[in-house]
mmCIF file of C-alpha atoms and ligand atoms in Angstrom:
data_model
loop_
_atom_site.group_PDB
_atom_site.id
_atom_site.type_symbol
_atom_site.label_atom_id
_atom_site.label_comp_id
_atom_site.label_asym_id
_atom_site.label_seq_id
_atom_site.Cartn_x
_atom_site.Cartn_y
_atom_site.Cartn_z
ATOM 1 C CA UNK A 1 0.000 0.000 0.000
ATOM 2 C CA UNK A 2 1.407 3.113 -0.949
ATOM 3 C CA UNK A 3 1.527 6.236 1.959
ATOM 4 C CA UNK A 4 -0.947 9.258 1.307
ATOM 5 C CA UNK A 5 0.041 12.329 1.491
ATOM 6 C CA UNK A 6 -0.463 15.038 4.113
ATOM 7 C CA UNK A 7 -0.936 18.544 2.405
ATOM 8 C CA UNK A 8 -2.455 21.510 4.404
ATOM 9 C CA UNK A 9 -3.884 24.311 2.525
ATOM 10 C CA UNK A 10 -3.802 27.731 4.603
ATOM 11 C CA UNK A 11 -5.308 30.948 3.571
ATOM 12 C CA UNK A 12 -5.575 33.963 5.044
ATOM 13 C CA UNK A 13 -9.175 35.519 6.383
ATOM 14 C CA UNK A 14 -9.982 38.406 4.601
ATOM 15 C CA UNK A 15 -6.372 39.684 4.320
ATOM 16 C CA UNK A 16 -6.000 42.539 3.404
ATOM 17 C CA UNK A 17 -9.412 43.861 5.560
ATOM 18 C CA UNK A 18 -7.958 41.980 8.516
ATOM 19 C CA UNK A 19 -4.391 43.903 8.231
ATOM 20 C CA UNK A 20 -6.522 47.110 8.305
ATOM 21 C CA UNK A 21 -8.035 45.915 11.436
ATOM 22 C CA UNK A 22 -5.272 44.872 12.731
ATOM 23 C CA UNK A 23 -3.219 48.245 12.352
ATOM 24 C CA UNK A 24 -6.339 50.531 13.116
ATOM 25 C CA UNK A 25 -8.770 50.137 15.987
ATOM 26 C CA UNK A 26 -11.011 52.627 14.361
ATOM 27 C CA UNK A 27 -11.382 49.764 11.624
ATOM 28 C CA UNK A 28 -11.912 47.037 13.453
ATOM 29 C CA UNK A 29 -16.050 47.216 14.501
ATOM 30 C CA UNK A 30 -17.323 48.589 10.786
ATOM 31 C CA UNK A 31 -18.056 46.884 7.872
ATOM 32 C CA UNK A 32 -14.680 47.189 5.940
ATOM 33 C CA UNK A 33 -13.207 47.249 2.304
ATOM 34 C CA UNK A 34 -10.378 47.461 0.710
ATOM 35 C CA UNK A 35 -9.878 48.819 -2.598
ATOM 36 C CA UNK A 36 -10.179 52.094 -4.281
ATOM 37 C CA UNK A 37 -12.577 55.064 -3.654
ATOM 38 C CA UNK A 38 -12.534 56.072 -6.633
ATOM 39 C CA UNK A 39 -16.230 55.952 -8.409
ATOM 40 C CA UNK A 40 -14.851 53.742 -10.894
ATOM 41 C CA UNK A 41 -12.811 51.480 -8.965
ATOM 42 C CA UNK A 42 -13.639 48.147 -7.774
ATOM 43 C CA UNK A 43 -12.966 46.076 -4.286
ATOM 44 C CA UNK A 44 -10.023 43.982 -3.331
ATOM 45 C CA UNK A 45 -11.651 42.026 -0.705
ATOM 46 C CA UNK A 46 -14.203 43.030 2.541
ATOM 47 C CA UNK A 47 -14.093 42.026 6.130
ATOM 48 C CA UNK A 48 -16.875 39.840 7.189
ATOM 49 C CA UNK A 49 -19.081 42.161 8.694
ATOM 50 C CA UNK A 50 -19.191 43.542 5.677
ATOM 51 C CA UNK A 51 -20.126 40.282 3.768
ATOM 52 C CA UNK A 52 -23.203 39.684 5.631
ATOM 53 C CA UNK A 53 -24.498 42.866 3.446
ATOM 54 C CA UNK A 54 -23.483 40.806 0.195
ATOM 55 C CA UNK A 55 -20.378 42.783 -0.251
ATOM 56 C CA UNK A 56 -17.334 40.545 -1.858
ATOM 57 C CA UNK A 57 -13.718 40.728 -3.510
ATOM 58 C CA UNK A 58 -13.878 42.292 -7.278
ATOM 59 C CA UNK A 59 -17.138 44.218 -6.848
ATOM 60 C CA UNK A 60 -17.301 47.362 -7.838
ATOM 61 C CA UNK A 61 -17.295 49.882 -4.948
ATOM 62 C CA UNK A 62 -20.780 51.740 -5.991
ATOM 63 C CA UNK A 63 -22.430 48.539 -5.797
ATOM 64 C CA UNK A 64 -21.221 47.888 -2.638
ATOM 65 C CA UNK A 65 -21.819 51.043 -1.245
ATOM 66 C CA UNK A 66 -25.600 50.660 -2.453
ATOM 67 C CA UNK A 67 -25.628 46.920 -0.352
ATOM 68 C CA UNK A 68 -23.692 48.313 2.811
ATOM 69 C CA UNK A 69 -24.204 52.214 2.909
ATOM 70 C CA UNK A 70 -22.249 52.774 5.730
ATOM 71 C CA UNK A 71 -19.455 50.568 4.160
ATOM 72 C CA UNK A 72 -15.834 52.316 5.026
ATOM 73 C CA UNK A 73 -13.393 51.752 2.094
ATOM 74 C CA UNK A 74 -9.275 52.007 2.862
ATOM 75 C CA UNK A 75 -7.293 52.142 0.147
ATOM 76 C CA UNK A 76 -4.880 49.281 0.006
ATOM 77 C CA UNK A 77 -0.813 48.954 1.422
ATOM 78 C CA UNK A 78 0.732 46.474 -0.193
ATOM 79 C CA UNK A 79 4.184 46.813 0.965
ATOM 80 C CA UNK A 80 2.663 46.236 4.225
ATOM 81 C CA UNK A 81 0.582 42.821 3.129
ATOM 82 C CA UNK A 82 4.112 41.810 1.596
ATOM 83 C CA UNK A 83 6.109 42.101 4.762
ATOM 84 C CA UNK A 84 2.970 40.273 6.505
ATOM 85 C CA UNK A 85 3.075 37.587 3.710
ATOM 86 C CA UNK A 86 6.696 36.628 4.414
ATOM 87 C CA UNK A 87 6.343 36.544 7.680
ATOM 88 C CA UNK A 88 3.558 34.125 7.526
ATOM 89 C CA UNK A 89 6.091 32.307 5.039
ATOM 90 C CA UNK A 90 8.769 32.553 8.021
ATOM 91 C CA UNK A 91 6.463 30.211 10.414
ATOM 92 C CA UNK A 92 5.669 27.639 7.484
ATOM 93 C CA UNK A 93 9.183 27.474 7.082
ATOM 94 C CA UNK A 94 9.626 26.030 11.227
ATOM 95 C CA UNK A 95 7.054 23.145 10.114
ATOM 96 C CA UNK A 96 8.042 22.429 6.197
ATOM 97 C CA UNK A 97 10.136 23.204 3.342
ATOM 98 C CA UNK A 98 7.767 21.929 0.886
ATOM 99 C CA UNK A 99 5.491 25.052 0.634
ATOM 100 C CA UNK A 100 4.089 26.131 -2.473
ATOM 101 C CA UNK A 101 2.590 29.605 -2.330
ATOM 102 C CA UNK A 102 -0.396 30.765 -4.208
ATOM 103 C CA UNK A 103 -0.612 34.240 -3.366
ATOM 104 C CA UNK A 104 0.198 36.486 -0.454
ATOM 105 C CA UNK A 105 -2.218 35.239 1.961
ATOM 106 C CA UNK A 106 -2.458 31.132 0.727
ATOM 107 C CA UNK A 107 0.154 28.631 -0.026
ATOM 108 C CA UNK A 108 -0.051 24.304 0.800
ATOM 109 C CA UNK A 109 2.182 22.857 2.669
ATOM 110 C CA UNK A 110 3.604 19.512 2.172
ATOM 111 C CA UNK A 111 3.696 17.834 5.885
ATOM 112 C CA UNK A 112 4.235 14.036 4.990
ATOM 113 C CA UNK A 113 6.302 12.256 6.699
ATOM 114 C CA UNK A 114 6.516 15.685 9.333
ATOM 115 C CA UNK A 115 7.982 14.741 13.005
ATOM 116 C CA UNK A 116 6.167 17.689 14.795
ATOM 117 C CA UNK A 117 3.554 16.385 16.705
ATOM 118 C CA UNK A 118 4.412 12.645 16.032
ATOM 119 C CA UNK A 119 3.275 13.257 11.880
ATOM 120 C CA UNK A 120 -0.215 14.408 12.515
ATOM 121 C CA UNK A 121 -1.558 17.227 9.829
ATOM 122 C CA UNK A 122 -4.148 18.071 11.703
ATOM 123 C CA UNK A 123 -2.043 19.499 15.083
ATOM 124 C CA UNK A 124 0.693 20.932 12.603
ATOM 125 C CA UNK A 125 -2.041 22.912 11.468
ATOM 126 C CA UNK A 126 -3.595 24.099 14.390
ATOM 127 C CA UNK A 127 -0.222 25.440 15.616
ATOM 128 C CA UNK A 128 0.514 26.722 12.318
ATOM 129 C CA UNK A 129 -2.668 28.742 12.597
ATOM 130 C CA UNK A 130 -1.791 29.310 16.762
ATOM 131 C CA UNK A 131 1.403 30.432 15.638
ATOM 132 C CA UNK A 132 0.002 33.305 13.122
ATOM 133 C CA UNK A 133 -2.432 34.370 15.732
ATOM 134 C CA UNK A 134 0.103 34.488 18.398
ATOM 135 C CA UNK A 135 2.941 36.560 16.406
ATOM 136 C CA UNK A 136 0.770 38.437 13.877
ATOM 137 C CA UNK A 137 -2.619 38.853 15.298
ATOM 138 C CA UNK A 138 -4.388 37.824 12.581
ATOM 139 C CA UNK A 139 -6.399 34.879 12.040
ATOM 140 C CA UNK A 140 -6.072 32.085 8.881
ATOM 141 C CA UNK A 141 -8.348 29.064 7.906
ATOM 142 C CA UNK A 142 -6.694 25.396 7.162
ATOM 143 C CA UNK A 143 -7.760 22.574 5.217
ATOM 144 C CA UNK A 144 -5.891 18.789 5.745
ATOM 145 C CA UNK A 145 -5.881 16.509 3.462
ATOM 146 C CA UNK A 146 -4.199 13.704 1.292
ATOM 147 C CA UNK A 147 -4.237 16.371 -1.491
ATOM 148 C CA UNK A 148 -4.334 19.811 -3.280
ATOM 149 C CA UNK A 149 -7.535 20.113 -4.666
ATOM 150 C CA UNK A 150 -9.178 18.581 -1.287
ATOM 151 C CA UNK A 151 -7.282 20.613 1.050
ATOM 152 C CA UNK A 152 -7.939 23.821 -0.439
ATOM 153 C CA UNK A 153 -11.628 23.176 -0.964
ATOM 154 C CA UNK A 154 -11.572 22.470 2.399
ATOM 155 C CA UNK A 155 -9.825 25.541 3.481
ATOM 156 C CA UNK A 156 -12.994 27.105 2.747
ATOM 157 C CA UNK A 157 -15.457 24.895 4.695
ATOM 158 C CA UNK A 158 -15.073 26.633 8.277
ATOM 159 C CA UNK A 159 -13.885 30.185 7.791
ATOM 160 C CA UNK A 160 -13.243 32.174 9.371
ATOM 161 C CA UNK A 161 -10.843 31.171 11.856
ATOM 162 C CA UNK A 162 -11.907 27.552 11.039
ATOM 163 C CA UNK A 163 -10.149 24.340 9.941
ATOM 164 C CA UNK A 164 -11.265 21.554 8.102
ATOM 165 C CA UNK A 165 -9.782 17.457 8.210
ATOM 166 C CA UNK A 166 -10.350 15.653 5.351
ATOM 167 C CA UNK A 167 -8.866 12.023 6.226
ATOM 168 C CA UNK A 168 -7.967 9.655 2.902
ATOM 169 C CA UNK A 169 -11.560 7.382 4.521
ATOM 170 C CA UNK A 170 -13.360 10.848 4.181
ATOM 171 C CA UNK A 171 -12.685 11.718 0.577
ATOM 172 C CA UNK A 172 -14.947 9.885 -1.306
ATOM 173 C CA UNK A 173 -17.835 11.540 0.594
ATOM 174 C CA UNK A 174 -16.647 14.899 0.635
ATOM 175 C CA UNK A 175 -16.384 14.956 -3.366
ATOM 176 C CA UNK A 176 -19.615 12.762 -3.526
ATOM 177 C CA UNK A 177 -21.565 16.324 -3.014
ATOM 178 C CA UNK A 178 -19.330 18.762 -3.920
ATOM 179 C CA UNK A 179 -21.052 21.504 -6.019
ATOM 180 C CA UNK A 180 -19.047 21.337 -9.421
ATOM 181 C CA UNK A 181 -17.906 25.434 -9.168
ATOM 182 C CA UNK A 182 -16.304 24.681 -5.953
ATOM 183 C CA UNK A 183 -13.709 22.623 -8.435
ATOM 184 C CA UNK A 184 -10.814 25.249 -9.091
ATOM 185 C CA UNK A 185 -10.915 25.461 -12.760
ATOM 186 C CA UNK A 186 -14.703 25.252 -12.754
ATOM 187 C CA UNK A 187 -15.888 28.852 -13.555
ATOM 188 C CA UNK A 188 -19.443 30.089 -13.537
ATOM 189 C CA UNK A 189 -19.921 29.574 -17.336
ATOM 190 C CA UNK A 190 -18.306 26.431 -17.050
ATOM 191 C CA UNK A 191 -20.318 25.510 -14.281
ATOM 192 C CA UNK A 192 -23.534 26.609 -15.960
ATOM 193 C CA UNK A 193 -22.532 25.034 -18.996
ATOM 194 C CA UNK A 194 -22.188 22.013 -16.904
ATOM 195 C CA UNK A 195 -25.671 22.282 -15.389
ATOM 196 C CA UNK A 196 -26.941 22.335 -19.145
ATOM 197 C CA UNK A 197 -25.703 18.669 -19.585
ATOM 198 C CA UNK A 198 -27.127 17.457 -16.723
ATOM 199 C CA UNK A 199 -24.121 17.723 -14.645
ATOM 200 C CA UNK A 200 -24.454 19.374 -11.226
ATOM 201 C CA UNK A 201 -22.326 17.478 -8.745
ATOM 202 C CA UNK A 202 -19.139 15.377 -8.491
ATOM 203 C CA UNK A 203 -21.545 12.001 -8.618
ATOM 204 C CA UNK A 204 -22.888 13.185 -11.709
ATOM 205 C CA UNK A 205 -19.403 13.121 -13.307
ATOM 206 C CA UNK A 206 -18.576 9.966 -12.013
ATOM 207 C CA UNK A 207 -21.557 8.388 -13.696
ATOM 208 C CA UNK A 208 -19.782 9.843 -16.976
ATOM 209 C CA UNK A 209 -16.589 9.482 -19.061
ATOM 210 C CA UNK A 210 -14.081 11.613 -20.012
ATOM 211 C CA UNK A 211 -15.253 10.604 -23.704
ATOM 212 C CA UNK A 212 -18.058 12.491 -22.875
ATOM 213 C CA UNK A 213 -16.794 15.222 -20.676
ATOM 214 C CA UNK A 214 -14.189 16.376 -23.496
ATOM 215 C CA UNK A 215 -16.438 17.980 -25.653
ATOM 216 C CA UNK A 216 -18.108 20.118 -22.761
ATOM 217 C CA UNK A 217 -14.668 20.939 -21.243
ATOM 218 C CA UNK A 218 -11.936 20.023 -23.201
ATOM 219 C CA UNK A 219 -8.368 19.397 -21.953
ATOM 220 C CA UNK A 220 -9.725 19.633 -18.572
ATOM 221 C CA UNK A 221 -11.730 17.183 -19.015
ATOM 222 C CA UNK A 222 -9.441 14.016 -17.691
ATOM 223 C CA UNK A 223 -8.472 15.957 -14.577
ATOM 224 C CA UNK A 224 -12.465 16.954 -14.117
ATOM 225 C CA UNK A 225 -13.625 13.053 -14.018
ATOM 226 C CA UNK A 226 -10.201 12.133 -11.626
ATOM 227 C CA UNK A 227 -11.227 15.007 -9.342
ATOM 228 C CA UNK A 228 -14.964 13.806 -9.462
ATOM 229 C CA UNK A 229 -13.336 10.635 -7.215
ATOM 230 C CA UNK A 230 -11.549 13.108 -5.038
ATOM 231 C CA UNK A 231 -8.040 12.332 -6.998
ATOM 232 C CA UNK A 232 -5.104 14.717 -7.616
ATOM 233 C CA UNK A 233 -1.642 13.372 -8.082
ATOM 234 C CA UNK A 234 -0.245 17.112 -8.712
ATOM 235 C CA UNK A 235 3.434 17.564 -6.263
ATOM 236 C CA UNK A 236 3.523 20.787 -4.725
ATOM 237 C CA UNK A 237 5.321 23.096 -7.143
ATOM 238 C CA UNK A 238 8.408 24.385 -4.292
ATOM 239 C CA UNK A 239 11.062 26.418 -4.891
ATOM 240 C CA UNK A 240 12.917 22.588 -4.954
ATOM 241 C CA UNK A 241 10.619 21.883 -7.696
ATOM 242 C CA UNK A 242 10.259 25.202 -10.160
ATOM 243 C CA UNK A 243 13.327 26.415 -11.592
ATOM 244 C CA UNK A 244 11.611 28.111 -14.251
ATOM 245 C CA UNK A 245 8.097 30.006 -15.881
ATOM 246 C CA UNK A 246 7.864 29.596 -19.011
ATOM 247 C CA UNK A 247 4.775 31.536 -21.209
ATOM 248 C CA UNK A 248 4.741 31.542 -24.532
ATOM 249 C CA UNK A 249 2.027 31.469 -27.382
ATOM 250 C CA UNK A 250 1.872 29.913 -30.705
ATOM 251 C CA UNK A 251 0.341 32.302 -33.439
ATOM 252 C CA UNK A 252 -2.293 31.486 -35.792
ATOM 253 C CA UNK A 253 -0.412 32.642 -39.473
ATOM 254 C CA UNK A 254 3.624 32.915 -39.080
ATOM 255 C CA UNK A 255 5.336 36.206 -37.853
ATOM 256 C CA UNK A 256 7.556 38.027 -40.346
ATOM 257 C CA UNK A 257 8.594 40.992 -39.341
ATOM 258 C CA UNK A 258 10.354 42.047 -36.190
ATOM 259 C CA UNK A 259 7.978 44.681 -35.182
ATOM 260 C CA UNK A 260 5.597 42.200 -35.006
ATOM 261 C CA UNK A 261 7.360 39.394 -32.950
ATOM 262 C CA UNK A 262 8.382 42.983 -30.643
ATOM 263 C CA UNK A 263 4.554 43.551 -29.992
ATOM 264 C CA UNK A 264 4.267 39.948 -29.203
ATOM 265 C CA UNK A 265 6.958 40.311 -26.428
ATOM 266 C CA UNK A 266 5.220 42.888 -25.050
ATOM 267 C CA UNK A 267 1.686 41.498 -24.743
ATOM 268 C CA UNK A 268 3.476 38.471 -23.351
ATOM 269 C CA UNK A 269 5.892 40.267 -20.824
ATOM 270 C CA UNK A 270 2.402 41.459 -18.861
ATOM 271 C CA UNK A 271 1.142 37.780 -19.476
ATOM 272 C CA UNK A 272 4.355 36.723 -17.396
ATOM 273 C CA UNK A 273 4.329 39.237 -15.012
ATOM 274 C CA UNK A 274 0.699 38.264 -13.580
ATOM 275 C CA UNK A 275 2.033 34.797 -13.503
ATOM 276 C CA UNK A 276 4.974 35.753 -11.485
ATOM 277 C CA UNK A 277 2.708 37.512 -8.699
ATOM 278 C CA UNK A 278 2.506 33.789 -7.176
ATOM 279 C CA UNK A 279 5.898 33.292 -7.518
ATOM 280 C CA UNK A 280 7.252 36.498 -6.052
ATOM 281 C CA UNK A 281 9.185 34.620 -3.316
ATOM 282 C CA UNK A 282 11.600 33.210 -5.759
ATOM 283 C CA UNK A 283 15.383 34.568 -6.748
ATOM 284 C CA UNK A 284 15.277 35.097 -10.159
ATOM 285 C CA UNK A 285 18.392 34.178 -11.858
ATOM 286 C CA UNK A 286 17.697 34.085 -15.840
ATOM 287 C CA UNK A 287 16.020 35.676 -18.438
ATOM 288 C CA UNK A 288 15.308 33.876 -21.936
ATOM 289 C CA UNK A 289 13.490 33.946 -25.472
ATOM 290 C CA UNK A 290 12.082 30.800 -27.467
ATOM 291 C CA UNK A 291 11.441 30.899 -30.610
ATOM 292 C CA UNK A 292 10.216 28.187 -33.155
ATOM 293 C CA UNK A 293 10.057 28.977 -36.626
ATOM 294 C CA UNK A 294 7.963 27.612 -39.373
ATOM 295 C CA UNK A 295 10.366 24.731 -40.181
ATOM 296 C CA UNK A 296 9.170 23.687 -36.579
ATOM 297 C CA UNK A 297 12.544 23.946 -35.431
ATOM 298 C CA UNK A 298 13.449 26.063 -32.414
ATOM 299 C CA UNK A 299 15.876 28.161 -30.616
ATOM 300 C CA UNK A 300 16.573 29.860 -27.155
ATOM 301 C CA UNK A 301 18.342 32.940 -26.381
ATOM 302 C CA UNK A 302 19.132 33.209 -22.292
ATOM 303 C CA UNK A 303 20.903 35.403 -20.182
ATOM 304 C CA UNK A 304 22.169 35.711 -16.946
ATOM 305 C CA UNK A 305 19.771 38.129 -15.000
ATOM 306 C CA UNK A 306 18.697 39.020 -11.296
ATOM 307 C CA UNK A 307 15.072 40.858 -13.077
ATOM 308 C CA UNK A 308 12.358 40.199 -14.643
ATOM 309 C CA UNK A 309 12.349 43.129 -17.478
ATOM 310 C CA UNK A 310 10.765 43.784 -20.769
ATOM 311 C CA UNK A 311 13.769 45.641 -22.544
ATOM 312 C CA UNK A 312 15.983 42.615 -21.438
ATOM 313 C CA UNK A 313 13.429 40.171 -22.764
ATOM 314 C CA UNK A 314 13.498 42.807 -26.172
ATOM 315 C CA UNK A 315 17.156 42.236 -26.794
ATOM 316 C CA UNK A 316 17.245 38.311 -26.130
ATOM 317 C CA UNK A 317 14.065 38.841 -29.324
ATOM 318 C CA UNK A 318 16.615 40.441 -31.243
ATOM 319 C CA UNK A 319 19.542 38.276 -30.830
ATOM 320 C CA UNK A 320 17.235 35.041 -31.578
ATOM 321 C CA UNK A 321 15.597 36.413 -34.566
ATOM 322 C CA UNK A 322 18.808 36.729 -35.907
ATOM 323 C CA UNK A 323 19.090 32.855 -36.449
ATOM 324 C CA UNK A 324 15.756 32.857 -38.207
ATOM 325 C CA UNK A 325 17.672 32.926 -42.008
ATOM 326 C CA UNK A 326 13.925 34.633 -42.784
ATOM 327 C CA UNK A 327 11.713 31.897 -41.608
ATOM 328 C CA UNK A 328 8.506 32.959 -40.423
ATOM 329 C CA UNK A 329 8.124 32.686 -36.521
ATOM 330 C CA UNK A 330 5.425 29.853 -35.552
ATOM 331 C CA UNK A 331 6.182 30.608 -31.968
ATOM 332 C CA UNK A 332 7.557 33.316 -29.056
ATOM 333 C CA UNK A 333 8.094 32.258 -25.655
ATOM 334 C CA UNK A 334 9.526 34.342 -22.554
ATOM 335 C CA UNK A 335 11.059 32.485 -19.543
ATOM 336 C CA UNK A 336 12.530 33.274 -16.411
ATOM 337 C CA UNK A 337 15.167 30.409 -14.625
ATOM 338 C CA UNK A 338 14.983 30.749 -10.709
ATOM 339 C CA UNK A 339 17.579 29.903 -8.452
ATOM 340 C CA UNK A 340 16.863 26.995 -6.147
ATOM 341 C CA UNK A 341 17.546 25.644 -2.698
ATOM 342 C CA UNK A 342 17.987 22.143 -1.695
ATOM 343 C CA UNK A 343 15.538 20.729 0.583
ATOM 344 C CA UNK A 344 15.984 17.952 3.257
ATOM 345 C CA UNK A 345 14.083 14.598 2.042
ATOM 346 C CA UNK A 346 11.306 13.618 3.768
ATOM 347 C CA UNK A 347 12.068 10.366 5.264
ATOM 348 C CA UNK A 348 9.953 8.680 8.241
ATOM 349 C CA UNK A 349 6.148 8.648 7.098
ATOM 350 C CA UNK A 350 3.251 8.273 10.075
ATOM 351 C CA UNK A 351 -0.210 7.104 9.330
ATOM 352 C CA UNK A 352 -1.645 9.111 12.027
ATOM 353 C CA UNK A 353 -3.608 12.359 10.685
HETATM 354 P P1 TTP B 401 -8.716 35.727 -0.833
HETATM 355 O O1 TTP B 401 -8.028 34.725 0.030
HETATM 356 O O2 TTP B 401 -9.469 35.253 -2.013
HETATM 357 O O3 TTP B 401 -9.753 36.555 0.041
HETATM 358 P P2 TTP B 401 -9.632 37.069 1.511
HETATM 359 O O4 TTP B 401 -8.395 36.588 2.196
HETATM 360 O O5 TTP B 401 -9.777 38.560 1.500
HETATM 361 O O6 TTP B 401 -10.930 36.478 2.205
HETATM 362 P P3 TTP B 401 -11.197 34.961 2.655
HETATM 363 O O7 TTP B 401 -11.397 35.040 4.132
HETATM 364 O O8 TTP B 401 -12.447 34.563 1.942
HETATM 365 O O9 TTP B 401 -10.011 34.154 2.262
HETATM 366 O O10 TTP B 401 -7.686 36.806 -1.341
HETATM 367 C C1 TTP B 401 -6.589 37.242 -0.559
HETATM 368 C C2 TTP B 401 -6.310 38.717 -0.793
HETATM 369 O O11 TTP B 401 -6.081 38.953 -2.169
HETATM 370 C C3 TTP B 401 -7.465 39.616 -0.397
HETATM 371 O O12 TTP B 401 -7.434 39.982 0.971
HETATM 372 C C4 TTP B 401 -7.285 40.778 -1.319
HETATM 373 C C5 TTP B 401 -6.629 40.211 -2.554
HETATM 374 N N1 TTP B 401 -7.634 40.066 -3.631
HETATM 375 C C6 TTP B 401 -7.754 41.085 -4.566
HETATM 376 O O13 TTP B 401 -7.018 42.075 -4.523
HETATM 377 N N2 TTP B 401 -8.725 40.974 -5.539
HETATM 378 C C7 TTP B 401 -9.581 39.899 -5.604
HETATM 379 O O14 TTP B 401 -10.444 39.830 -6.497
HETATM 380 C C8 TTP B 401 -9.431 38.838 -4.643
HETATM 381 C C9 TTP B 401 -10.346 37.637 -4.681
HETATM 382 C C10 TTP B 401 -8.455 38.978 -3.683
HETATM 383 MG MG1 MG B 402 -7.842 34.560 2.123
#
């Protein structure tokens, strides 16, 4: 029998409201928001008071001002969310080394084969969570399990200030009724599109095929029916793990002229630069161009770099298309190498959650 893993998946309660809170008593008994004030601007997240009044992350502020009229909206600090951020990363790091951030205020955490409180997820957790309350004042939710997409569906279950166990004997039944937009991946439209097939819950899908799933969802179709059965072999994407992000997009007639491939560059240089918002913990130590031309063969320009920058990217574009001997490009792809740290093994397993 192979050993399941134990992955916790912490995130943040309303993080950047809570920060706000935190750092201003005069903030902490309102219903909060953060975001612009603007007229046209739009909400980076609420506290919960403010949720009860149907206000939520991405709305736009008039709206929520019409739900919660005495809403009070603070303009965001994100230098300050940053510092908080590594600092949460700081007390991950006493319990793991296998910690794959998703954004400032959630990352999983690999904890198999964990000594701390003789292997079991569950306590690791709670101090985890102890710990952040303790040092940071601020609360986070957890969710345990022998997975990714379980234990951050779980996160969810008991926020606030809430954690949720799902044990390898529980999965089955916690999929069984899972809603199908609680699936990360699952969007609205693909939900509703979903809904139009007769498909409304995990069990449904199980009853399917991907043969049938495909044409509804495509590519994510395999991954949609393993998930259905609560399975998700995905490793935890560490700084051990990625050494690089790679972006790159394949164009549908040939690009000729450099102008062209430059305009490319750019549109994909903002394209990486979202991307590397989840990675901003890592030590970037290359920058490089792909390009494949329409013989279908390829090359790759690099450079030694500490940034990620667009002009940098522009003269890597430059250098590469010189080896085109005027083939049209079929292809342009940015990527950025990261430096990595080794990681102790995990060695003694415990069956214990
Ligand atoms: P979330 O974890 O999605 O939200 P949250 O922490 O505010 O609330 P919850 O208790 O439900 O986890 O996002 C983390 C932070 O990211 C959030 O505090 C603000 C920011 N954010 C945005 O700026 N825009 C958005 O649309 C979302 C969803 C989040
Ligand atoms: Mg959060």
């Amino acid at each position: 029998m192979t050993q399941s893993r134990k992955i916790i998946h912490i995130d943040m309660d309303c993080f950047y409201a809570a920060v706000e809170m935190r750092d201003n008593e005069s903030l902490r008994n309102v219903p909060l928001a953060v975001g612009g004030t603007g007229p046209r601007s739009v909400l980076c997240t609420c506290n919960y008071q403010a949720r009860k009044f149907g206000v939520r992350s991405a709305m736009p502020a008039i709206k929520a001002m019409q739900l919660c009229p005495e809403l009070v909206i603070v303009s965001g600090r994100m230098a300050v969310y940053q510092e908080v951020s590594a600092q949460i990363r700081a007390i991950f790091q006493r319990y793991t080394q296998l910690i794959e951030p998703l954004s400032l205020d959630e990352a999983f955490l690999d904890v198999t084969g964990n000594k701390a409180f003789n292997g079991s997820a569950t306590l690791i957790a709670e101090q985890i969570r102890r710990d952040i309350f303790n040092e940071l004042n601020l609360t986070a939710s957890a969710g345990v399990a022998p997975n990714k997409f379980i234990a951050k569906i779980a996160s969810d279950e008991n926020k606030p200030n809430g954690q949720c166990v799902v044990t390898p004997a529980d999965v089955s039944g916690f999929v069984e009724n899972l809603p199908l937009k609680k699936i990360p991946g699952i969007g609205p439209k693909t939900a509703q599109k979903l809904l139009g097939y007769g498909f409304s819950s995990c069990a449904d899908i199980r009853a399917s095929a991907v043969a049938v799933l495909t044409p509804i969802v495509g590519k994510f179709a395999p991954a949609l029916y393993q998930r259905s059965f609560g399975i998700d072999h995905r490793q935890l994407e560490t700084d051990r793990v990625r050494k690089s992000l790679a972006i790159e997009t394949t164009f549908s007639q040939d690009l000729s002229c450099e102008k062209e491939c430059e305009s490319a560059v750019e549109l994909l240089y903002q394209k990486l630069l979202l991307r590397l918002e989840k990675h901003q913990h890592m030590m970037i130590s290359k920058q490089g161009v792909k390009l494949k031309f329409n013989d279908f063969t390829q090359t790759t320009v690099e450079q030694q770099s500490q940034r990620c920058d667009e002009s940098t990217f522009k003269q890597l574009l430059v250098k590469a298309l010189l080896r085109s001997q005027s083939r049209g490009i079929r292809l342009i792809g940015l990527t950025l190498g990261f430096a990595h740290h080794d990681v102790k093994e995990i060695k003694q397993l415990s069956l214990s959650w």
